[in-house]
Amino acid sequence: MPDVKGFLSDKEAEKLQELFLNVYHLGNILEIGTYCGKSAFNFAKVAERKNRIVYTVDHHTGSEEHQLGEEYHDEKLFDERLNKFNTLPEFLNNLIFSKMGKCIVPIIAKSEKASKIFEEKIALLFIDGGHSLETAINDYECWKNKICSGGLLVIHDVFPNPQDGGRPPFEIYSLAKESKEFKDHGIYETLGMLEKI
Ligand code: SAH
Ligand code: MG
């Protein structure tokens, strides 16, 4: 496994595997936000053993905070040829190196567009995409009904205290929690976890 760039802590990475292990019998998994593949490879470790698929959606041009001059910009992921932030070459490199291509299906598209053509019911939805309120709500609204009953909704970067980080992931976690569609399973590190009723 290559050293994959990304934003998950080791404990979160382990937790994602554990969560998927709890629901893999219900179906495959889909994540929004591939970046260089860190979370996808963690899910894939389970998928490989249990004969499941990890769908991972990203347009690969980065979120607001990854763009040139922004806080989380990584100059090594800036594509001079396209004059754009571009995580696809690094992700593909990691995908080939990890030999997990058999259980990972990359979907290179905007989340909303992908949701319009994706019809399968999923066991676990991991939302780790854009952090603007509009994008976060859109991810939640477009994908939440594709989780099967008993399946999980897991949201990354959930910060109950605004001083710790941006609010939109926490806002969608709260939306789900207050809706009658999900049962709250609490927060682990920055992972908000809910079960579809
Ligand atoms: N899960 C990754 C980190 C994802 S970072 C890991 O474990 O390392 C967030 C990613 O979401 C970025 O790569 C960005 O390109 C993608 N993204 C942001 N908004 C998106 C949208 N509307 N549709 C698809 N991808 C989006
Ligand atoms: Mg994140």
Coordinates of N, CA and C and ligand atoms in Angstrom, one line a residue:
M1 N 0.8 -1.2 0.0 CA 0.0 0.0 0.0 C 0.9 1.3 0.0
P2 N 0.7 2.2 -1.0 CA 1.5 3.4 -1.0 C 1.1 4.3 0.2
D3 N 2.0 5.3 0.5 CA 1.6 6.3 1.5 C 0.7 7.2 0.8
V4 N -0.6 7.1 1.1 CA -1.6 7.9 0.4 C -1.9 9.2 1.1
K5 N -1.8 10.3 0.3 CA -2.2 11.6 0.9 C -3.6 11.7 1.2
G6 N -4.0 12.4 2.3 CA -5.4 12.5 2.6 C -5.6 13.1 4.0
F7 N -6.9 13.1 4.4 CA -7.2 13.9 5.6 C -7.8 13.0 6.7
L8 N -7.7 11.7 6.6 CA -8.3 10.9 7.7 C -7.2 10.6 8.7
S9 N -7.6 10.5 10.0 CA -6.7 10.1 11.0 C -6.6 8.6 11.0
D10 N -5.6 8.0 11.6 CA -5.5 6.5 11.5 C -6.7 5.9 12.2
K11 N -7.1 6.5 13.3 CA -8.3 6.0 14.1 C -9.5 6.0 13.2
E12 N -9.7 7.1 12.5 CA -10.9 7.2 11.6 C -10.8 6.2 10.5
A13 N -9.6 6.0 10.0 CA -9.4 5.0 8.9 C -9.9 3.6 9.4
E14 N -9.4 3.3 10.6 CA -9.8 2.0 11.2 C -11.3 1.9 11.4
K15 N -11.9 3.0 11.9 CA -13.3 3.0 12.2 C -14.1 2.8 10.9
L16 N -13.7 3.4 9.8 CA -14.4 3.2 8.5 C -14.5 1.8 8.2
Q17 N -13.4 1.1 8.4 CA -13.4 -0.4 8.1 C -14.3 -1.1 8.9
E18 N -14.3 -0.8 10.2 CA -15.2 -1.4 11.2 C -16.7 -1.2 10.8
L19 N -17.0 0.1 10.4 CA -18.4 0.4 10.1 C -18.8 -0.4 8.8
F20 N -18.0 -0.5 7.9 CA -18.3 -1.2 6.7 C -18.5 -2.7 7.0
L21 N -17.6 -3.2 7.8 CA -17.8 -4.6 8.2 C -19.1 -4.9 8.9
N22 N -19.7 -3.9 9.6 CA -21.0 -4.1 10.2 C -22.1 -4.2 9.2
V23 N -22.0 -3.6 8.0 CA -23.1 -3.6 7.1 C -22.9 -4.1 5.7
Y24 N -21.7 -4.7 5.5 CA -21.3 -5.2 4.1 C -22.4 -6.2 3.6
H25 N -23.0 -6.9 4.5 CA -24.0 -7.9 4.1 C -25.2 -7.3 3.4
L26 N -25.4 -6.0 3.6 CA -26.5 -5.3 3.0 C -26.2 -4.8 1.5
G27 N -24.9 -4.7 1.2 CA -24.6 -4.2 -0.2 C -23.3 -3.6 -0.3
N28 N -23.1 -2.8 -1.3 CA -21.8 -2.1 -1.6 C -21.8 -0.7 -0.9
I29 N -20.7 -0.1 -1.1 CA -20.5 1.2 -0.5 C -20.2 2.3 -1.5
L30 N -20.6 3.5 -1.2 CA -20.3 4.6 -2.1 C -19.8 5.8 -1.2
E31 N -18.7 6.4 -1.7 CA -18.2 7.6 -1.0 C -18.2 8.8 -2.0
I32 N -18.4 10.0 -1.4 CA -18.3 11.2 -2.2 C -17.0 11.9 -1.7
G33 N -16.1 12.0 -2.6 CA -14.8 12.6 -2.2 C -13.7 11.6 -2.2
T34 N -13.1 11.3 -3.4 CA -12.0 10.3 -3.5 C -10.7 10.9 -3.1
Y35 N -10.4 12.1 -3.6 CA -9.1 12.8 -3.4 C -8.0 11.8 -3.9
C36 N -7.1 11.4 -3.1 CA -6.0 10.5 -3.6 C -6.3 9.0 -3.3
G37 N -7.5 8.8 -2.7 CA -7.9 7.4 -2.4 C -7.8 6.9 -1.0
K38 N -7.4 7.7 -0.1 CA -7.2 7.2 1.3 C -8.4 6.4 1.9
S39 N -9.5 7.1 1.9 CA -10.7 6.4 2.5 C -11.1 5.2 1.6
A40 N -11.0 5.4 0.3 CA -11.5 4.3 -0.6 C -10.6 3.1 -0.3
F41 N -9.3 3.2 -0.1 CA -8.5 2.1 0.1 C -8.8 1.4 1.4
N42 N -9.2 2.2 2.4 CA -9.6 1.6 3.7 C -10.8 0.7 3.5
F43 N -11.8 1.3 2.8 CA -13.0 0.5 2.6 C -12.7 -0.7 1.7
A44 N -11.8 -0.5 0.8 CA -11.5 -1.6 -0.1 C -10.9 -2.8 0.6
K45 N -10.2 -2.6 1.7 CA -9.6 -3.7 2.4 C -10.7 -4.6 2.9
V46 N -11.9 -4.1 3.2 CA -13.0 -4.9 3.6 C -13.7 -5.4 2.4
A47 N -13.9 -4.6 1.4 CA -14.6 -5.0 0.2 C -13.9 -6.2 -0.5
E48 N -12.6 -6.2 -0.5 CA -11.8 -7.3 -1.1 C -12.1 -8.6 -0.4
R49 N -12.1 -8.6 0.9 CA -12.4 -9.8 1.7 C -13.8 -10.3 1.6
K50 N -14.7 -9.3 1.5 CA -16.1 -9.7 1.5 C -16.8 -9.6 0.1
N51 N -16.0 -9.5 -0.9 CA -16.5 -9.5 -2.2 C -17.5 -8.4 -2.5
R52 N -17.2 -7.2 -2.1 CA -18.0 -6.0 -2.3 C -17.3 -5.0 -3.2
I53 N -18.1 -3.9 -3.6 CA -17.5 -2.9 -4.4 C -17.5 -1.5 -3.7
V54 N -16.5 -0.8 -3.9 CA -16.4 0.6 -3.4 C -16.5 1.6 -4.6
Y55 N -17.7 2.3 -4.6 CA -17.8 3.3 -5.6 C -17.3 4.6 -5.0
T56 N -16.5 5.3 -5.8 CA -15.9 6.5 -5.2 C -16.0 7.7 -6.2
V57 N -16.8 8.7 -5.8 CA -17.1 9.8 -6.7 C -16.3 11.0 -6.4
D58 N -15.7 11.6 -7.5 CA -15.0 12.9 -7.4 C -14.8 13.5 -8.8
H59 N -14.9 14.8 -8.9 CA -14.6 15.4 -10.2 C -13.1 15.6 -10.3
H60 N -12.4 15.4 -9.2 CA -10.9 15.4 -9.1 C -10.3 16.8 -9.3
T61 N -11.0 17.8 -9.3 CA -10.4 19.2 -9.4 C -10.4 19.9 -8.0
G62 N -10.7 19.1 -7.0 CA -10.5 19.7 -5.6 C -11.6 20.5 -5.1
S63 N -11.7 20.6 -3.8 CA -12.7 21.5 -3.1 C -12.2 22.9 -3.1
E64 N -13.0 23.8 -2.6 CA -12.6 25.2 -2.4 C -11.2 25.3 -1.7
E65 N -11.0 24.6 -0.6 CA -9.8 24.8 0.2 C -8.6 24.1 -0.4
H66 N -8.7 23.4 -1.5 CA -7.6 22.8 -2.2 C -7.0 23.7 -3.3
Q67 N -7.7 24.7 -3.6 CA -7.3 25.5 -4.8 C -6.1 26.3 -4.5
L68 N -5.4 26.7 -5.6 CA -4.2 27.5 -5.5 C -4.4 28.7 -4.5
G69 N -3.5 28.8 -3.6 CA -3.6 29.9 -2.6 C -4.4 29.7 -1.4
E70 N -5.2 28.6 -1.4 CA -6.0 28.2 -0.2 C -5.3 27.4 0.8
E71 N -5.9 27.2 2.0 CA -5.3 26.6 3.1 C -4.7 25.2 2.9
Y72 N -5.5 24.4 2.2 CA -5.1 23.0 2.0 C -4.6 22.7 0.6
H73 N -4.1 23.7 -0.1 CA -3.5 23.5 -1.4 C -2.2 22.7 -1.3
D74 N -2.1 21.7 -2.2 CA -0.9 20.9 -2.2 C -0.3 21.1 -3.6
E75 N 0.8 21.8 -3.7 CA 1.4 22.2 -5.0 C 1.8 21.0 -5.9
K76 N 2.0 19.8 -5.2 CA 2.4 18.6 -6.0 C 1.1 18.1 -6.8
L77 N 0.0 18.5 -6.3 CA -1.3 18.0 -7.0 C -1.8 19.1 -8.0
F78 N -1.0 20.1 -8.3 CA -1.4 21.1 -9.2 C -0.9 20.6 -10.6
D79 N -1.8 20.6 -11.6 CA -1.5 20.1 -12.9 C -1.2 21.3 -13.8
E80 N 0.1 21.4 -14.1 CA 0.6 22.6 -14.9 C 0.0 22.6 -16.3
R81 N -0.1 21.3 -16.8 CA -0.6 21.2 -18.2 C -2.1 21.7 -18.3
L82 N -2.9 21.4 -17.3 CA -4.3 21.8 -17.3 C -4.5 23.1 -16.6
N83 N -3.4 23.6 -15.9 CA -3.5 24.8 -15.1 C -4.7 24.7 -14.1
K84 N -4.7 23.5 -13.5 CA -5.8 23.2 -12.5 C -5.3 22.2 -11.4
F85 N -5.9 22.3 -10.3 CA -5.7 21.3 -9.3 C -6.3 20.0 -9.8
N86 N -5.6 18.9 -9.7 CA -6.0 17.6 -10.3 C -5.5 16.4 -9.5
T87 N -6.3 15.7 -8.8 CA -5.9 14.6 -8.0 C -6.0 13.2 -8.8
L88 N -6.5 13.3 -10.0 CA -6.7 12.0 -10.7 C -5.4 11.2 -11.0
P89 N -4.3 11.9 -11.5 CA -3.1 11.1 -11.7 C -2.6 10.4 -10.4
E90 N -2.6 11.2 -9.3 CA -2.1 10.6 -8.1 C -3.0 9.4 -7.6
F91 N -4.3 9.6 -7.7 CA -5.2 8.6 -7.4 C -5.0 7.3 -8.2
L92 N -4.9 7.5 -9.5 CA -4.7 6.4 -10.4 C -3.4 5.6 -10.1
N93 N -2.4 6.4 -9.8 CA -1.1 5.8 -9.5 C -1.3 4.9 -8.2
N94 N -1.9 5.5 -7.2 CA -2.2 4.7 -6.0 C -3.0 3.5 -6.2
L95 N -4.0 3.6 -7.1 CA -4.9 2.5 -7.4 C -4.2 1.4 -8.0
I96 N -3.3 1.7 -9.0 CA -2.5 0.6 -9.6 C -1.6 0.0 -8.6
F97 N -0.9 0.8 -7.9 CA 0.1 0.4 -6.9 C -0.5 -0.5 -5.8
S98 N -1.8 -0.2 -5.4 CA -2.4 -0.9 -4.3 C -3.0 -2.2 -4.8
K99 N -3.1 -2.4 -6.1 CA -3.8 -3.6 -6.6 C -5.2 -3.7 -6.2
M100 N -5.9 -2.7 -5.9 CA -7.2 -2.8 -5.4 C -8.3 -2.4 -6.5
G101 N -7.8 -2.3 -7.7 CA -8.6 -2.0 -8.8 C -9.9 -2.9 -9.0
K102 N -9.7 -4.1 -8.5 CA -10.8 -5.1 -8.7 C -12.1 -4.7 -7.9
C103 N -11.9 -4.1 -6.8 CA -13.0 -3.8 -5.9 C -13.3 -2.3 -5.8
I104 N -12.6 -1.4 -6.5 CA -12.9 0.0 -6.5 C -13.4 0.5 -7.9
V105 N -14.5 1.1 -7.9 CA -15.0 1.7 -9.2 C -15.1 3.2 -9.1
P106 N -14.1 3.9 -9.7 CA -14.1 5.3 -9.6 C -15.2 5.9 -10.5
I107 N -15.8 6.9 -10.0 CA -16.8 7.6 -10.8 C -16.3 9.1 -10.9
I108 N -15.9 9.5 -12.1 CA -15.3 10.8 -12.2 C -16.4 11.8 -12.7
A109 N -17.0 12.4 -11.7 CA -18.1 13.3 -12.0 C -18.4 14.1 -10.8
K110 N -19.2 15.1 -11.0 CA -19.8 15.9 -9.9 C -20.8 15.0 -9.1
S111 N -20.8 15.1 -7.8 CA -21.7 14.3 -7.0 C -23.1 14.3 -7.5
E112 N -23.6 15.5 -7.7 CA -25.0 15.6 -8.1 C -25.3 14.9 -9.4
K113 N -24.4 15.1 -10.4 CA -24.6 14.4 -11.7 C -24.6 12.9 -11.5
A114 N -23.6 12.4 -10.8 CA -23.5 11.0 -10.5 C -24.7 10.4 -9.9
S115 N -25.3 11.2 -9.0 CA -26.5 10.7 -8.2 C -27.7 10.5 -9.2
K116 N -27.7 11.2 -10.3 CA -28.9 11.1 -11.2 C -28.8 9.8 -12.0
I117 N -27.7 9.2 -12.1 CA -27.6 7.9 -12.9 C -27.4 6.7 -12.0
F118 N -27.1 6.9 -10.7 CA -26.8 5.8 -9.9 C -28.0 5.3 -9.2
E119 N -28.4 4.0 -9.5 CA -29.7 3.5 -9.0 C -29.5 2.4 -7.9
E120 N -28.3 1.9 -7.7 CA -28.2 0.8 -6.7 C -28.4 1.3 -5.3
K121 N -29.0 0.4 -4.5 CA -29.1 0.8 -3.0 C -27.8 0.4 -2.4
I122 N -27.3 1.3 -1.5 CA -26.0 1.0 -0.9 C -26.1 0.8 0.6
A123 N -25.1 0.1 1.1 CA -25.0 -0.3 2.5 C -24.4 0.8 3.4
L124 N -23.5 1.6 2.8 CA -22.9 2.7 3.5 C -22.6 3.8 2.6
L125 N -23.1 5.0 3.0 CA -22.8 6.2 2.2 C -21.8 7.1 3.0
F126 N -20.6 7.4 2.5 CA -19.6 8.2 3.2 C -19.6 9.5 2.5
I127 N -20.0 10.6 3.2 CA -19.9 11.9 2.6 C -18.6 12.6 3.1
D128 N -17.7 12.9 2.1 CA -16.5 13.5 2.4 C -16.1 14.4 1.2
G129 N -17.1 15.2 0.7 CA -16.9 16.0 -0.5 C -16.6 17.4 -0.1
G130 N -17.3 18.3 -0.9 CA -17.1 19.8 -0.7 C -17.6 20.2 0.6
H131 N -17.0 21.3 1.1 CA -17.4 21.8 2.5 C -18.3 23.1 2.5
S132 N -18.7 23.5 1.3 CA -19.6 24.7 1.3 C -21.0 24.2 1.8
L133 N -21.8 25.0 2.3 CA -23.1 24.6 2.8 C -23.9 24.0 1.7
E134 N -23.9 24.7 0.5 CA -24.7 24.3 -0.6 C -24.2 22.9 -1.1
T135 N -22.9 22.7 -1.2 CA -22.4 21.4 -1.6 C -22.8 20.3 -0.6
A136 N -22.6 20.5 0.6 CA -22.9 19.5 1.7 C -24.3 19.1 1.7
I137 N -25.2 20.1 1.6 CA -26.6 19.8 1.6 C -27.0 19.1 0.4
N138 N -26.4 19.5 -0.7 CA -26.7 18.8 -2.0 C -26.3 17.3 -1.9
D139 N -25.1 17.1 -1.4 CA -24.7 15.7 -1.3 C -25.7 14.9 -0.4
Y140 N -26.1 15.5 0.7 CA -27.0 14.8 1.6 C -28.3 14.5 0.9
E141 N -28.9 15.5 0.2 CA -30.2 15.4 -0.4 C -30.2 14.4 -1.6
C142 N -29.1 14.5 -2.4 CA -29.0 13.7 -3.6 C -28.8 12.2 -3.3
W143 N -28.2 11.9 -2.2 CA -27.7 10.5 -2.0 C -28.4 9.8 -0.9
K144 N -29.1 10.5 0.1 CA -29.5 9.8 1.3 C -30.6 8.7 1.0
N145 N -31.4 8.9 0.0 CA -32.4 7.9 -0.2 C -31.9 6.6 -0.9
K146 N -30.6 6.6 -1.2 CA -30.0 5.4 -1.9 C -29.4 4.5 -0.8
I147 N -29.5 4.9 0.5 CA -29.0 4.0 1.5 C -30.1 3.0 1.9
C148 N -29.8 1.7 1.9 CA -30.9 0.8 2.3 C -31.2 0.8 3.8
S149 N -32.3 0.3 4.1 CA -32.8 0.3 5.5 C -31.8 -0.5 6.3
G150 N -31.3 0.0 7.4 CA -30.3 -0.6 8.2 C -28.9 -0.3 7.8
G151 N -28.8 0.4 6.7 CA -27.5 0.9 6.2 C -27.0 2.1 7.0
L152 N -25.8 2.6 6.7 CA -25.2 3.7 7.4 C -24.9 4.9 6.6
L153 N -25.1 6.1 7.2 CA -24.7 7.3 6.7 C -23.5 7.8 7.5
V154 N -22.3 8.0 6.9 CA -21.2 8.5 7.7 C -20.7 9.7 7.1
I155 N -20.5 10.8 7.9 CA -20.1 12.1 7.4 C -18.7 12.5 8.0
H156 N -17.8 12.9 7.2 CA -16.5 13.3 7.7 C -16.4 14.8 8.0
D157 N -15.5 15.2 8.9 CA -15.3 16.6 9.3 C -16.5 17.2 10.0
V158 N -17.1 16.4 10.9 CA -18.2 16.9 11.7 C -17.6 17.5 13.0
F159 N -17.8 18.8 13.1 CA -17.2 19.5 14.3 C -18.4 20.2 15.1
P160 N -18.8 19.6 16.2 CA -19.9 20.3 17.0 C -19.5 21.6 17.5
N161 N -18.2 21.8 17.8 CA -17.7 23.1 18.2 C -17.2 23.9 17.0
P162 N -17.9 25.1 16.7 CA -17.5 25.9 15.5 C -16.0 26.3 15.5
Q163 N -15.4 26.3 16.7 CA -14.0 26.7 16.8 C -13.0 25.7 16.3
D164 N -13.5 24.4 16.2 CA -12.7 23.4 15.7 C -12.7 23.2 14.2
G165 N -13.7 23.8 13.5 CA -13.7 23.7 12.0 C -15.0 24.1 11.4
G166 N -15.1 24.1 10.1 CA -16.3 24.6 9.4 C -17.5 23.8 9.7
R167 N -18.7 24.4 9.5 CA -19.9 23.9 9.9 C -20.7 23.0 9.0
P168 N -20.6 23.1 7.7 CA -21.5 22.4 6.8 C -21.6 20.9 7.1
P169 N -20.5 20.2 7.3 CA -20.7 18.7 7.6 C -21.5 18.5 8.9
F170 N -21.3 19.4 9.9 CA -22.1 19.3 11.1 C -23.5 19.6 10.8
E171 N -23.8 20.5 9.9 CA -25.2 20.9 9.6 C -25.9 19.7 9.0
I172 N -25.3 19.0 8.1 CA -26.0 17.9 7.5 C -26.1 16.7 8.4
Y173 N -25.2 16.6 9.3 CA -25.3 15.5 10.3 C -26.5 15.9 11.2
S174 N -26.7 17.1 11.6 CA -27.8 17.6 12.4 C -29.1 17.4 11.7
L175 N -29.1 17.7 10.4 CA -30.3 17.5 9.5 C -30.8 16.0 9.6
A176 N -29.8 15.2 9.4 CA -30.1 13.7 9.4 C -30.6 13.3 10.8
K177 N -29.9 13.8 11.8 CA -30.3 13.4 13.2 C -31.7 13.8 13.5
E178 N -32.0 15.0 13.1 CA -33.4 15.6 13.4 C -34.5 15.0 12.5
S179 N -34.1 14.4 11.4 CA -35.1 13.8 10.5 C -35.6 12.5 11.1
K180 N -36.7 12.1 10.6 CA -37.2 10.8 11.1 C -36.6 9.6 10.3
E181 N -35.7 9.9 9.4 CA -35.2 8.9 8.5 C -33.9 8.2 9.1
F182 N -33.3 8.8 10.1 CA -32.1 8.2 10.6 C -32.1 8.1 12.1
K183 N -31.3 7.1 12.6 CA -31.1 7.0 14.0 C -29.6 7.3 14.3
D184 N -29.4 8.2 15.3 CA -28.1 8.7 15.5 C -27.2 7.6 16.2
H185 N -26.0 7.5 15.7 CA -25.0 6.6 16.3 C -23.8 7.4 16.9
G186 N -24.0 8.7 17.0 CA -23.0 9.6 17.6 C -21.8 10.0 16.7
I187 N -20.8 10.6 17.3 CA -19.6 11.1 16.6 C -18.4 10.4 17.1
Y188 N -17.6 9.9 16.2 CA -16.3 9.3 16.6 C -15.2 10.1 15.9
E189 N -14.3 10.7 16.7 CA -13.3 11.7 16.2 C -14.1 12.7 15.4
T190 N -14.0 12.8 14.0 CA -14.8 13.7 13.3 C -15.8 13.0 12.4
L191 N -16.1 11.7 12.7 CA -17.0 11.0 11.8 C -18.4 11.0 12.5
G192 N -19.4 11.6 11.8 CA -20.8 11.6 12.3 C -21.4 10.3 11.7
M193 N -22.0 9.5 12.6 CA -22.5 8.2 12.1 C -24.0 8.0 12.4
L194 N -24.8 7.6 11.4 CA -26.2 7.5 11.5 C -26.7 6.2 10.8
E195 N -27.8 5.7 11.3 CA -28.3 4.5 10.6 C -29.6 4.8 10.0
K196 N -29.8 4.3 8.7 CA -31.0 4.6 8.0 C -32.1 3.7 8.6
I197 N -33.3 4.3 8.9 CA -34.3 3.5 9.5 C -35.1 2.7 8.4
Ligands
SAH1 N1 -12.0 11.0 1.2 C1 -10.7 11.6 0.9 C2 -10.7 13.1 1.0 C3 -11.7 13.8 0.2 S1 -11.3 15.5 0.0 C4 -9.6 11.0 1.7 O1 -9.9 10.0 2.5 O2 -8.5 11.4 1.6 C5 -12.7 16.1 -0.8 C6 -12.8 15.7 -2.2 O3 -14.2 16.1 -2.7 C7 -11.9 16.5 -3.2 O4 -11.1 15.6 -3.9 C8 -12.9 17.2 -4.2 O5 -12.4 17.2 -5.5 C9 -14.1 16.4 -4.0 N2 -15.4 17.2 -4.3 C10 -15.7 18.4 -3.8 N3 -16.9 18.8 -4.2 C11 -17.4 17.8 -5.0 C12 -18.6 17.6 -5.8 N4 -19.6 18.5 -5.8 N5 -18.6 16.5 -6.6 C13 -17.6 15.5 -6.6 N6 -16.5 15.7 -5.9 C14 -16.4 16.8 -5.1
MG2 MG -12.7 15.2 4.9

